[in-house]
PDB file of C-alpha atoms in Angstrom:
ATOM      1  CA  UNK A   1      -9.220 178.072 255.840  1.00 51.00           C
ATOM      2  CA  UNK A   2      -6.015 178.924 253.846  1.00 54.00           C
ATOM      3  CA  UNK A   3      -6.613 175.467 251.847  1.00 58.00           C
ATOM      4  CA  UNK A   4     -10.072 176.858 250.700  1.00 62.00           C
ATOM      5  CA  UNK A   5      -9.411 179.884 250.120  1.00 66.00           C
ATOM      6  CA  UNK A   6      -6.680 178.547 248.021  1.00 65.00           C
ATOM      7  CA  UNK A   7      -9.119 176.150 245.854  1.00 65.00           C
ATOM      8  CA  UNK A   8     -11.585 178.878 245.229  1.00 65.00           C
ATOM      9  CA  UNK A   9      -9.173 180.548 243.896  1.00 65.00           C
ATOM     10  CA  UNK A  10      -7.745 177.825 241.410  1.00 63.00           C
ATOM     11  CA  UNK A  11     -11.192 177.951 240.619  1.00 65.00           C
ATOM     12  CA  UNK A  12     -11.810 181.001 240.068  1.00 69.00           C
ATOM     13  CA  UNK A  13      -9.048 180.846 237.533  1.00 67.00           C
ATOM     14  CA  UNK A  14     -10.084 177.859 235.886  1.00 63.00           C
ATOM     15  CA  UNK A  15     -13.629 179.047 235.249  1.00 61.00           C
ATOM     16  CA  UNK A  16     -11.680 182.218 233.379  1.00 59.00           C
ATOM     17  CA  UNK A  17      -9.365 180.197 231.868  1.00 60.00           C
ATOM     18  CA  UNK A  18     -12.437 178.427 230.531  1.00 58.00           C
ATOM     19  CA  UNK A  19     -14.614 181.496 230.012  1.00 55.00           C
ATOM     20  CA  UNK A  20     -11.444 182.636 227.906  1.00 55.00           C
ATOM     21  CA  UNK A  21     -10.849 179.598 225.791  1.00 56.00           C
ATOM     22  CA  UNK A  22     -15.058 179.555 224.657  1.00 52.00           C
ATOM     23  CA  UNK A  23     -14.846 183.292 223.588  1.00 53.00           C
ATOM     24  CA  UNK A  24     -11.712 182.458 221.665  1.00 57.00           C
ATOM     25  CA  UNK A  25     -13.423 179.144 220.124  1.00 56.00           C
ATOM     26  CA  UNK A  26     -17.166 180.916 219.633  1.00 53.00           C
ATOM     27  CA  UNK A  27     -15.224 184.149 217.908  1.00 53.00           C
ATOM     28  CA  UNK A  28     -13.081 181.745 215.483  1.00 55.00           C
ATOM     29  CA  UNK A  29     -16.715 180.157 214.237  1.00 52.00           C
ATOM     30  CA  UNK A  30     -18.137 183.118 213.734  1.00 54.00           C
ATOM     31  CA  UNK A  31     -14.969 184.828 212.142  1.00 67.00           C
ATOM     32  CA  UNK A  32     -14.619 181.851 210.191  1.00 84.00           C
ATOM     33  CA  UNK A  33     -15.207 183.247 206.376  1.00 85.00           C
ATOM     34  CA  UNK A  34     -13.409 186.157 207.723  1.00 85.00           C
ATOM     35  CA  UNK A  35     -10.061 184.109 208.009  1.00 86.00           C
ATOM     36  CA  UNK A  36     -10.314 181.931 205.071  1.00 93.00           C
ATOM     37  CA  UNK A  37     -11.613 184.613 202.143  1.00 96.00           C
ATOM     38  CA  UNK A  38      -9.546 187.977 202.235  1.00 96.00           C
ATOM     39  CA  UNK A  39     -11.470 189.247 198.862  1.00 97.00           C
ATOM     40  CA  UNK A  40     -10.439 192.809 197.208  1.00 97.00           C
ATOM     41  CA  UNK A  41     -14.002 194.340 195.728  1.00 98.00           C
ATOM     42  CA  UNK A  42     -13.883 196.456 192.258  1.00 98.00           C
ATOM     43  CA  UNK A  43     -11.870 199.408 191.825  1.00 96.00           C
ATOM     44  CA  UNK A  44      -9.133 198.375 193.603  1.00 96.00           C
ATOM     45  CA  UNK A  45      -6.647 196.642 191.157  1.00 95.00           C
ATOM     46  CA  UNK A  46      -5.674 197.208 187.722  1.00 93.00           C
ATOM     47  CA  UNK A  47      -8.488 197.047 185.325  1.00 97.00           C
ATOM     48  CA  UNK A  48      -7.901 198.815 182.507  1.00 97.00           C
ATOM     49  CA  UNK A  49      -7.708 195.978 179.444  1.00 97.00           C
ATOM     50  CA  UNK A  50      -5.258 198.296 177.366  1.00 95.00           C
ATOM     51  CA  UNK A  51      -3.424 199.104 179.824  1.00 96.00           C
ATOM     52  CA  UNK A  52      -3.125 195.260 181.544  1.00 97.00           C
ATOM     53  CA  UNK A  53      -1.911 194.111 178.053  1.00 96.00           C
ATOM     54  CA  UNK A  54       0.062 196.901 176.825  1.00 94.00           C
ATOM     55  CA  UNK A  55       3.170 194.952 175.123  1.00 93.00           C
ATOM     56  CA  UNK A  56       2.490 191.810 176.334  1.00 94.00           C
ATOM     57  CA  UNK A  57       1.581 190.350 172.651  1.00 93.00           C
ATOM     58  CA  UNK A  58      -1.598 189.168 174.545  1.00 95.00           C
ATOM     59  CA  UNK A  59      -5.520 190.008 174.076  1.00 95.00           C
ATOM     60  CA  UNK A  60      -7.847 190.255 177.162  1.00 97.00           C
ATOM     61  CA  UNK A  61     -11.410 190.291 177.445  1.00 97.00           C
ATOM     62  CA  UNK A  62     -13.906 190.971 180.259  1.00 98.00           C
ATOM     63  CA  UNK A  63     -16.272 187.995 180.264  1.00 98.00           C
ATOM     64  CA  UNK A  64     -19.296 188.019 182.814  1.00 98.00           C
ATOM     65  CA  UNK A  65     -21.478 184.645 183.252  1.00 98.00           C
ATOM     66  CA  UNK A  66     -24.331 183.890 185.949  1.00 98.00           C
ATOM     67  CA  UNK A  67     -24.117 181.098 188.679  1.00 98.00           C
ATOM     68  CA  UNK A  68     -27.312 178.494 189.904  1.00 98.00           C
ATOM     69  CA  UNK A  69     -27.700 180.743 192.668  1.00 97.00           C
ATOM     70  CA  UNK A  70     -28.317 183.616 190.879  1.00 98.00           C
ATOM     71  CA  UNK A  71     -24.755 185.771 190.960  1.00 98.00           C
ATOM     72  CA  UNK A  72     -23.213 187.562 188.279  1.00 98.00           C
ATOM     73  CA  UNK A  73     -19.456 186.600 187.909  1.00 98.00           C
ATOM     74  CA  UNK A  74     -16.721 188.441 186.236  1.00 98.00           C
ATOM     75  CA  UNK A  75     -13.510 187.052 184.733  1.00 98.00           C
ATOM     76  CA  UNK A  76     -10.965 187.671 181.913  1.00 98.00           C
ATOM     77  CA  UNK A  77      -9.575 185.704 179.514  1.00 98.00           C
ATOM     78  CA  UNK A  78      -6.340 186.170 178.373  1.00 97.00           C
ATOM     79  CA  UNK A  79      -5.352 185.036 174.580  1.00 95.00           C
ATOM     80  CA  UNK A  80      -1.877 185.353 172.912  1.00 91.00           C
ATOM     81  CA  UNK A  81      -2.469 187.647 169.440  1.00 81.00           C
ATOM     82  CA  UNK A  82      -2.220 184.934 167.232  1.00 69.00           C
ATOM     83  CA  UNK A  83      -4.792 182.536 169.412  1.00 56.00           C
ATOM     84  CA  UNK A  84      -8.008 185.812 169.226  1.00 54.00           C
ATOM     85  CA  UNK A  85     -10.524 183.659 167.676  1.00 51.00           C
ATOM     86  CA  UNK A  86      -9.064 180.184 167.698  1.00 49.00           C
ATOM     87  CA  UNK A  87     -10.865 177.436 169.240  1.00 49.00           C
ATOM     88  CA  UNK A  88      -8.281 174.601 169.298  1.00 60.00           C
ATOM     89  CA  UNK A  89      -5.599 175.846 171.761  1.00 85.00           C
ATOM     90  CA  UNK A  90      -5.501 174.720 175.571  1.00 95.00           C
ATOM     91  CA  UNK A  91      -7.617 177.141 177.701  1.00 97.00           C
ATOM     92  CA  UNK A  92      -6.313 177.118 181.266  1.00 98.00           C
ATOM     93  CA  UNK A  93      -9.114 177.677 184.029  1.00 98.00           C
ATOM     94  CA  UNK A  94      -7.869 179.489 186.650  1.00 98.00           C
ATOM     95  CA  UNK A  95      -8.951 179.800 190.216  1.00 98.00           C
ATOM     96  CA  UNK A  96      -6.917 181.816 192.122  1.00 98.00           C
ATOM     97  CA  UNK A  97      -5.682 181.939 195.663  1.00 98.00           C
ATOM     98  CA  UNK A  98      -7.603 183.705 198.832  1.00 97.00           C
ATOM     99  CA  UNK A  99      -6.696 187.040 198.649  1.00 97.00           C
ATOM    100  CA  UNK A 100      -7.287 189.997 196.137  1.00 97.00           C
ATOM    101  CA  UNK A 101      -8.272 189.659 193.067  1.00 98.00           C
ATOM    102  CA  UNK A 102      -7.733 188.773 189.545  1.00 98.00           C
ATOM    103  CA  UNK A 103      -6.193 192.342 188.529  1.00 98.00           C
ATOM    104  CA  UNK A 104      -3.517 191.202 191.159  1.00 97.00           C
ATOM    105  CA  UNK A 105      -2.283 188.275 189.148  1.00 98.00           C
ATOM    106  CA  UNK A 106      -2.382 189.765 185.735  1.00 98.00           C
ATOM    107  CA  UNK A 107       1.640 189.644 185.202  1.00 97.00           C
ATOM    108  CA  UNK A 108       1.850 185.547 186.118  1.00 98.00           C
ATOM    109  CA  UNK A 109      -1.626 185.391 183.707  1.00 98.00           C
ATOM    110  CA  UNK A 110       0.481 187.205 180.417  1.00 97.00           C
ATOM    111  CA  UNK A 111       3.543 184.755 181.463  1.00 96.00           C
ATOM    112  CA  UNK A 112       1.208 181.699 181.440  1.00 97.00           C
ATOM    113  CA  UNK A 113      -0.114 182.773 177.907  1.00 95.00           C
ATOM    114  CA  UNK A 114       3.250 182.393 176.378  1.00 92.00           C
ATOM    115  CA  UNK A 115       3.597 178.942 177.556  1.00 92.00           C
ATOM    116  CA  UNK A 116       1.488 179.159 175.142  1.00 92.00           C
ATOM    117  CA  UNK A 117      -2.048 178.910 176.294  1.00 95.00           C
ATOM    118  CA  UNK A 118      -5.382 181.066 176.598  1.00 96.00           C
ATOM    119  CA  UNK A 119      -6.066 181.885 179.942  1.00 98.00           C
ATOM    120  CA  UNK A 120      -9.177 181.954 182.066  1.00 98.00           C
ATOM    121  CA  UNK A 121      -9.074 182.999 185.236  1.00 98.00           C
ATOM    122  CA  UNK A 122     -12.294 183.644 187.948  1.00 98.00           C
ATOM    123  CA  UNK A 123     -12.751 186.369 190.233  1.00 98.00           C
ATOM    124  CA  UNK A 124     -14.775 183.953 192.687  1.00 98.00           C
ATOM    125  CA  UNK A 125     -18.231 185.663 194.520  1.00 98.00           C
ATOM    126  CA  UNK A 126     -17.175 188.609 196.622  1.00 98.00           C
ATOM    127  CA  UNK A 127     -14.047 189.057 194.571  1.00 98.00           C
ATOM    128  CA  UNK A 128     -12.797 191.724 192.131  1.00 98.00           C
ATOM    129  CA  UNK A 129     -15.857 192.955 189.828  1.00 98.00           C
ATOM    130  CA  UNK A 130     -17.840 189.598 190.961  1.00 98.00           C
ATOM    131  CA  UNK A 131     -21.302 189.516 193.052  1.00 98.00           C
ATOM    132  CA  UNK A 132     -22.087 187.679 196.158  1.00 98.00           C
ATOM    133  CA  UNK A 133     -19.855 186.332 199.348  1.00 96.00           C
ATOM    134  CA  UNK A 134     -17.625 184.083 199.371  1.00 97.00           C
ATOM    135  CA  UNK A 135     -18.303 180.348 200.911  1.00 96.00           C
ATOM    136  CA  UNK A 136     -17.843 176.633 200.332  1.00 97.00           C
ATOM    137  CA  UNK A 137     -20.508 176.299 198.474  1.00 97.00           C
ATOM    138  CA  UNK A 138     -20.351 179.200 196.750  1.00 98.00           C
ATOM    139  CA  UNK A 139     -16.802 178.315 195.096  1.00 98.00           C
ATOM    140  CA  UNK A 140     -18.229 174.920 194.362  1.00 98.00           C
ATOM    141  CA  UNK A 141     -21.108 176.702 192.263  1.00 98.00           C
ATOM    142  CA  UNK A 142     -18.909 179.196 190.586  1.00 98.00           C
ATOM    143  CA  UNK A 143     -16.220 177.019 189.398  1.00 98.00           C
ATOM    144  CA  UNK A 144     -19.342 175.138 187.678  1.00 98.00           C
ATOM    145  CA  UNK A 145     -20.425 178.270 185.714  1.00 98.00           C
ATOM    146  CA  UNK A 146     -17.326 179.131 185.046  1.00 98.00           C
ATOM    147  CA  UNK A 147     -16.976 175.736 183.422  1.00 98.00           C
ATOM    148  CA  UNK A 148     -20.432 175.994 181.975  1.00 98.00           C
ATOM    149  CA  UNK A 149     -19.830 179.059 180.240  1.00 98.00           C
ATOM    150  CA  UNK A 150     -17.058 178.450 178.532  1.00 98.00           C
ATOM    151  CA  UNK A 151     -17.649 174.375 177.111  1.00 98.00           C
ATOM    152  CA  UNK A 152     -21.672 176.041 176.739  1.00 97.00           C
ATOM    153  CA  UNK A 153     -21.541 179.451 175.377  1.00 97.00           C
ATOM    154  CA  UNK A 154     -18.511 179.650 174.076  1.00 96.00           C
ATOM    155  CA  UNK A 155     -17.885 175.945 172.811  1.00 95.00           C
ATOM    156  CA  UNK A 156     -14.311 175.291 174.137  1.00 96.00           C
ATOM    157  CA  UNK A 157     -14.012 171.077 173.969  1.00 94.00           C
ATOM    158  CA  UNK A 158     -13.896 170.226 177.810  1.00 95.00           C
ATOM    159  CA  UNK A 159     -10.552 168.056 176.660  1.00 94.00           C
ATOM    160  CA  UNK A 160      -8.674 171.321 175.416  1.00 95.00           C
ATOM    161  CA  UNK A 161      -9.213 172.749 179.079  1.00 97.00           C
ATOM    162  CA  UNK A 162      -6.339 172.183 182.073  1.00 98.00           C
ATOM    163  CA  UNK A 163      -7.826 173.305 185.526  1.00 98.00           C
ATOM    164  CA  UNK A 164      -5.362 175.442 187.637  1.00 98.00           C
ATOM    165  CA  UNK A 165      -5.587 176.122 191.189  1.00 98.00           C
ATOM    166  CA  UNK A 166      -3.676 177.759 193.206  1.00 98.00           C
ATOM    167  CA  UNK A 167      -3.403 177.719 197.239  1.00 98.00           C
ATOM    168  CA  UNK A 168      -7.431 178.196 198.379  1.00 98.00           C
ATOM    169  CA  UNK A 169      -8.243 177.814 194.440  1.00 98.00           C
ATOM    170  CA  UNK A 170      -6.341 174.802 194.413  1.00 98.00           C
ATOM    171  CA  UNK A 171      -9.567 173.232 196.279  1.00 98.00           C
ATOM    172  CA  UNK A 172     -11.918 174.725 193.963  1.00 98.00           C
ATOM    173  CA  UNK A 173     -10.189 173.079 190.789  1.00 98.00           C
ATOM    174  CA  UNK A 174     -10.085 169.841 192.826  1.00 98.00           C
ATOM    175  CA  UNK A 175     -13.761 170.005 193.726  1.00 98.00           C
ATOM    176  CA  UNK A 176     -14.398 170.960 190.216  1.00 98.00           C
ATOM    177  CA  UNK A 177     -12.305 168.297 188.422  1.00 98.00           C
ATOM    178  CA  UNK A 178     -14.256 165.260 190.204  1.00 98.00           C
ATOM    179  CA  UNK A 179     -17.148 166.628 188.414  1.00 98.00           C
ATOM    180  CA  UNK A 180     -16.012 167.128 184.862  1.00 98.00           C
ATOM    181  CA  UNK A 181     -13.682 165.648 182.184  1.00 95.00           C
ATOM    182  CA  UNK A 182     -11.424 168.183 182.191  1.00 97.00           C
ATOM    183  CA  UNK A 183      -8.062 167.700 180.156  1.00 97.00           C
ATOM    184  CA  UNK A 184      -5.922 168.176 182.911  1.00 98.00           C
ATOM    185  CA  UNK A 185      -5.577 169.463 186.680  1.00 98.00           C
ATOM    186  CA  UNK A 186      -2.433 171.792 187.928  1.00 98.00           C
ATOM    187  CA  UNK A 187      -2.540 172.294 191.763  1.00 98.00           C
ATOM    188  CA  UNK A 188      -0.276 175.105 193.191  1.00 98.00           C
ATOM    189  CA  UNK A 189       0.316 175.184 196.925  1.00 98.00           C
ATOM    190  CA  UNK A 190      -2.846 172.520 197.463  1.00 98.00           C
ATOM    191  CA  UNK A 191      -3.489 172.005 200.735  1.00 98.00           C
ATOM    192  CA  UNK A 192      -5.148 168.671 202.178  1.00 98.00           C
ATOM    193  CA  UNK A 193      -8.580 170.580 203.817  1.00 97.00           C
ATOM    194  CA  UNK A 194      -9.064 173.369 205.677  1.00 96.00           C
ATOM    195  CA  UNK A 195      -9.504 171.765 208.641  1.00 95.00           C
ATOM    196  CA  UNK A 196      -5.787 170.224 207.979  1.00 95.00           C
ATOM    197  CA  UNK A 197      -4.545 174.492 207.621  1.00 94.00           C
ATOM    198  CA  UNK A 198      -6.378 175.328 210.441  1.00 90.00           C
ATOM    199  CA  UNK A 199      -4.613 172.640 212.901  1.00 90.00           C
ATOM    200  CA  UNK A 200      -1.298 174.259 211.628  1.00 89.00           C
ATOM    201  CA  UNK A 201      -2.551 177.866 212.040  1.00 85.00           C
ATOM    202  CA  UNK A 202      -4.647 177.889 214.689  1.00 82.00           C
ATOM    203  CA  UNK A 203      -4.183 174.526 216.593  1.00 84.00           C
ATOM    204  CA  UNK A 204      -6.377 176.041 219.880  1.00 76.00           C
ATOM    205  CA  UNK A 205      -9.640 175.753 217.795  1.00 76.00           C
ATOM    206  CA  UNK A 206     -11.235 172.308 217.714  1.00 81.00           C
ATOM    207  CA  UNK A 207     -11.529 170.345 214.058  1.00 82.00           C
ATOM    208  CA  UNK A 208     -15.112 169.267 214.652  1.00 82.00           C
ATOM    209  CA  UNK A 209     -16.056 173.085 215.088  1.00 82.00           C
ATOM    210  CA  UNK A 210     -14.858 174.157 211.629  1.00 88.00           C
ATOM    211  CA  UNK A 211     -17.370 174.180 209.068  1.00 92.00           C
ATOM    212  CA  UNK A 212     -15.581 174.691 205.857  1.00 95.00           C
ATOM    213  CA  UNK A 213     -14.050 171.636 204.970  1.00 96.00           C
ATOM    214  CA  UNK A 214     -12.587 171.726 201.333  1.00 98.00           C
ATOM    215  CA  UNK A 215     -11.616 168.140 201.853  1.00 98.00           C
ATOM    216  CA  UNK A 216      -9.067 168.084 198.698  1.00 98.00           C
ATOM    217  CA  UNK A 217      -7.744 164.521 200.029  1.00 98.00           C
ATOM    218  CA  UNK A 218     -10.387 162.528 199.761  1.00 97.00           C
ATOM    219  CA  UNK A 219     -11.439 164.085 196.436  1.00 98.00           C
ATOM    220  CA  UNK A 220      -8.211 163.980 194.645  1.00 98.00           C
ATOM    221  CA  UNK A 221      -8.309 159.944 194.544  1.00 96.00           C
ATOM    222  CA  UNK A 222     -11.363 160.517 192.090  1.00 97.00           C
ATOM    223  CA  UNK A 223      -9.696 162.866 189.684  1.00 97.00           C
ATOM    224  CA  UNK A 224      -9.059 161.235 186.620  1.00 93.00           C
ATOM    225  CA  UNK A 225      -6.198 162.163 184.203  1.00 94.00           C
ATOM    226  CA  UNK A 226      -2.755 164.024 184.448  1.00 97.00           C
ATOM    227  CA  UNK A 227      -1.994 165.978 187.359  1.00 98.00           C
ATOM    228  CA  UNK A 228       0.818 168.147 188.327  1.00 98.00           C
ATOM    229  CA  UNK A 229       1.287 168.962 191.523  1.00 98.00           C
ATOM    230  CA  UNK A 230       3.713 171.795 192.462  1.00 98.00           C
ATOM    231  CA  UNK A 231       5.045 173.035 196.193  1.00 98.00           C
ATOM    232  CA  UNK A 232       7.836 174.737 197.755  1.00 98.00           C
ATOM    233  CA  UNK A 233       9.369 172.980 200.932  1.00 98.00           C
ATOM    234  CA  UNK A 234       9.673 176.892 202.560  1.00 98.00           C
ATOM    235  CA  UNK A 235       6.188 177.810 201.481  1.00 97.00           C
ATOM    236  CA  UNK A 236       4.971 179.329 204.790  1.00 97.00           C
ATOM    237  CA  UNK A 237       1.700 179.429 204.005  1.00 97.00           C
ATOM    238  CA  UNK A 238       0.861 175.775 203.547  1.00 97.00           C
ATOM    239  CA  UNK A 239       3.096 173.351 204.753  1.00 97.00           C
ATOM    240  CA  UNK A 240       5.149 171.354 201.952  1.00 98.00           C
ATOM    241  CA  UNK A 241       3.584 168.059 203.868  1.00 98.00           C
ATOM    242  CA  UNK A 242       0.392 169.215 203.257  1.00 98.00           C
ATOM    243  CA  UNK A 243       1.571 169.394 199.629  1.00 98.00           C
ATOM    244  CA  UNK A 244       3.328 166.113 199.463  1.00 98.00           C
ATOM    245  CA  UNK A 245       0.097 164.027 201.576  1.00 98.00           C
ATOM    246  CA  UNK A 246      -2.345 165.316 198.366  1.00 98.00           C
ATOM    247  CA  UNK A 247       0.396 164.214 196.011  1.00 98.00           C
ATOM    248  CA  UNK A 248       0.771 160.980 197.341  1.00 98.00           C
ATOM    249  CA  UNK A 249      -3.282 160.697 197.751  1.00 98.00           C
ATOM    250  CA  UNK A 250      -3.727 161.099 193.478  1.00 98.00           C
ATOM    251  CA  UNK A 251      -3.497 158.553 191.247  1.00 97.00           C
ATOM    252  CA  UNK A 252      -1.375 158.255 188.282  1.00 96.00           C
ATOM    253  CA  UNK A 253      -0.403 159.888 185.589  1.00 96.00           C
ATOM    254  CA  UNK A 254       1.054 162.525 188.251  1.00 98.00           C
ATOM    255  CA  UNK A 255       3.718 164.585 188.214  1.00 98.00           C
ATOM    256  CA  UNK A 256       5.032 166.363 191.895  1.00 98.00           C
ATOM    257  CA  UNK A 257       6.858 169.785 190.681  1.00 98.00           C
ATOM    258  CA  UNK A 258       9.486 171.064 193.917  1.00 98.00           C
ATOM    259  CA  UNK A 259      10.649 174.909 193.590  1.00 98.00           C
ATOM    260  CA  UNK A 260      13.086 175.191 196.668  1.00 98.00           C
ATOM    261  CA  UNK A 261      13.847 178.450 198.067  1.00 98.00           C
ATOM    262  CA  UNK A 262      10.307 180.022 197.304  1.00 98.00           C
ATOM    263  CA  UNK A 263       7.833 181.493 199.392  1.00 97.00           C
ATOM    264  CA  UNK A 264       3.778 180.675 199.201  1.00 97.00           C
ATOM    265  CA  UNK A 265       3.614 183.794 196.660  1.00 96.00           C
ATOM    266  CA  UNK A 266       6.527 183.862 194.475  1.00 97.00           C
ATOM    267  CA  UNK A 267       6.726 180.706 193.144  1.00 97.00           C
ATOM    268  CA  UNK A 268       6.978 181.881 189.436  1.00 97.00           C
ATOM    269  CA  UNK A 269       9.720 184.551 190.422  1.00 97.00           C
ATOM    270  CA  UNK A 270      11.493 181.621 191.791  1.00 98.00           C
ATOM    271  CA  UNK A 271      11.418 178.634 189.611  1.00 98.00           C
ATOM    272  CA  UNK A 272      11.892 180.589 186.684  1.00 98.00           C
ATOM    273  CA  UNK A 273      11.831 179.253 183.313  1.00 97.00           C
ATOM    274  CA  UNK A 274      11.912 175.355 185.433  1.00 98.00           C
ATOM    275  CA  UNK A 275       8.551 176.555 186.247  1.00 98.00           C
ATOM    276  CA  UNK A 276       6.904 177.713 183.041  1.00 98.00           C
ATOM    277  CA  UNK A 277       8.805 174.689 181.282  1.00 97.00           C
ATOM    278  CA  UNK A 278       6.619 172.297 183.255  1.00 98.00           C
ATOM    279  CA  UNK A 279       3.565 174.371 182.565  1.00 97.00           C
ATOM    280  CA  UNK A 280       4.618 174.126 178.934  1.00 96.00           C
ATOM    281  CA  UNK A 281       5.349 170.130 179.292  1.00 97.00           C
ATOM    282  CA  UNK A 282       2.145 169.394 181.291  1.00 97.00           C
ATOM    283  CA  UNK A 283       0.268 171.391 178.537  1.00 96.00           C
ATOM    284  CA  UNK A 284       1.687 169.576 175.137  1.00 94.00           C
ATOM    285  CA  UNK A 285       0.746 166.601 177.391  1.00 94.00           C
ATOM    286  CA  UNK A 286      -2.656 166.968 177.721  1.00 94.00           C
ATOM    287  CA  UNK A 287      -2.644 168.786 174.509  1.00 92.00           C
ATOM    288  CA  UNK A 288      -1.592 165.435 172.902  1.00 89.00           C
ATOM    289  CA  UNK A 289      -4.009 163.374 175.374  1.00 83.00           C
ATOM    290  CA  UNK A 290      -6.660 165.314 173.434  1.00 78.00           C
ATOM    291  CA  UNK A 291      -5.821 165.315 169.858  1.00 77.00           C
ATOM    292  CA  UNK A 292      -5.493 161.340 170.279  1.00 71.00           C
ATOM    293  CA  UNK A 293      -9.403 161.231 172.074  1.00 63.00           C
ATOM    294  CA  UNK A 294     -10.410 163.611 168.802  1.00 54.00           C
ATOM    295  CA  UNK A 295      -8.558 161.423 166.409  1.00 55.00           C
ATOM    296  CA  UNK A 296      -9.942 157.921 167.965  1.00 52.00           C
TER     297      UNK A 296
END
């Protein structure tokens, strides 16, 4: 009696054990969105132009453009003084990270102008001043009228523009550079897919149950043109071999960028000028790529 009484109890426990581990599986899918996009909606930030720029020898304009799918986006675009106007400087596209929006970023956007270079950066769907919820596809389409509007309506030559990504955005410039000529990619923080960040994060959930996939490693290989990659080994966010594995997946001409010491967010404050000289490097590369395609 004691021996049955013992095995309907073991199962007992292992039905509630598995009870326990479906709930925690079914609530991940359906929180899924919920613990990739962490968006920050209009007013919250800093939005004041004058105010943004105050100082800073630097322009900034509010630019909105539409999507396929119907969704108004909202970005600014950040020129040094001297560049309001000109149409022959490097523009970098921007896609930020997973959390806040573009107001949050505006003192790394002023530094990247000086490098120099007009900036463009994208307040995805759901983000900042910009319609819609965030998804897969929904990055996908609003890198692509992000990239429509500026080589459409306002003319910038797709070889003066650099993509830059960094940390979730680093798999929207990835995704977006496989599909255009682009002059250039940057990829801060890049992580290999998001099924990859979720085995690191959340190792309980199954693979084949996550839906977004963001597979940057098998797109990379397709990306034509210079890349430069740059990763902290102590970023806690995404692991530095997650880094190094999307490195090592790109073809040449590549360039891997290591800022020791720095944390997934602070890896301007950290590398320092080392950091905005490679920015500055990569640029009058891929600056010179495209004076030599416009000359030939």
């Amino acid at each position: 009696m004691r021996g049955r009484s013992r095995r309907r109890s073991l199962l007992r426990w292992l039905v509630v054990l598995a009870l326990m581990c479906a709930t925690i599986v079914a609530g991940a899918m359906l929180l899924e969105r919920q613990m990739i996009y962490f968006p920050t909606r209009y007013p919250d930030g800093l939005w004041a132009l004058e105010d943004v720029t105050r100082h800073s020898g630097c322009t900034l304009e509010d630019c909105f453009f539409g999507t396929e799918d119907g969704f108004r986006l909202h970005a600014w675009w950040c020129r040094p003084a001297h560049a309001e106007g000109v149409t022959d400087d490097m523009v970098l596209l921007w896609f930020h990270g997973n959390a806040g929006n573009l107001s949050h970023r505006a003192d790394l956007m002023l530094r990247l102008a000086k490098t120099p270079a007009q900036v463009f950066i994208v307040d995805y769907r759901g983000y900042g001043r910009s319609e819609g919820r965030p998804s897969e596809k929904g990055l996908s389409l609003d890198a692509a009228a992000a990239w429509r509007y500026l080589t459409k309506e306002r003319q910038v030559v797709p070889g003066r523009i650099v993509l830059l990504g960094d940390s979730l955005g680093a798999a929207v410039a990835v995704d977006l550079a496989t599909r255009v000529e682009a002059a250039g990619l940057i990829v801060q923080s890049g992580f290999t897919s998001v099924p990859d960040m979720a085995a690191a994060h959340f190792p309980f959930v199954p693979r084949a149950l996550i839906r977004t996939k963001m597979d940057s490693l098998g797109k990379i290989q397709k990306v034509q043109g210079p890349k430069l990659l740059i990763h902290s080994p102590q970023d806690e966010v995404v692991s530095y071999e997650l880094g190094r594995r999307l490195y090592e997946a790109a073809g040449e001409p590549k360039r891997f960028l290591d800022i020791p010491g720095a944390s997934h967010n602070d890896m301007d404050v950290v590398g320092g000028h080392v950091y905005f000289d490679a920015f500055a490097r990569f640029l009058a590369q891929c600056r010179q790529r495209a004076e030599g395609r416009i000359r030939g």
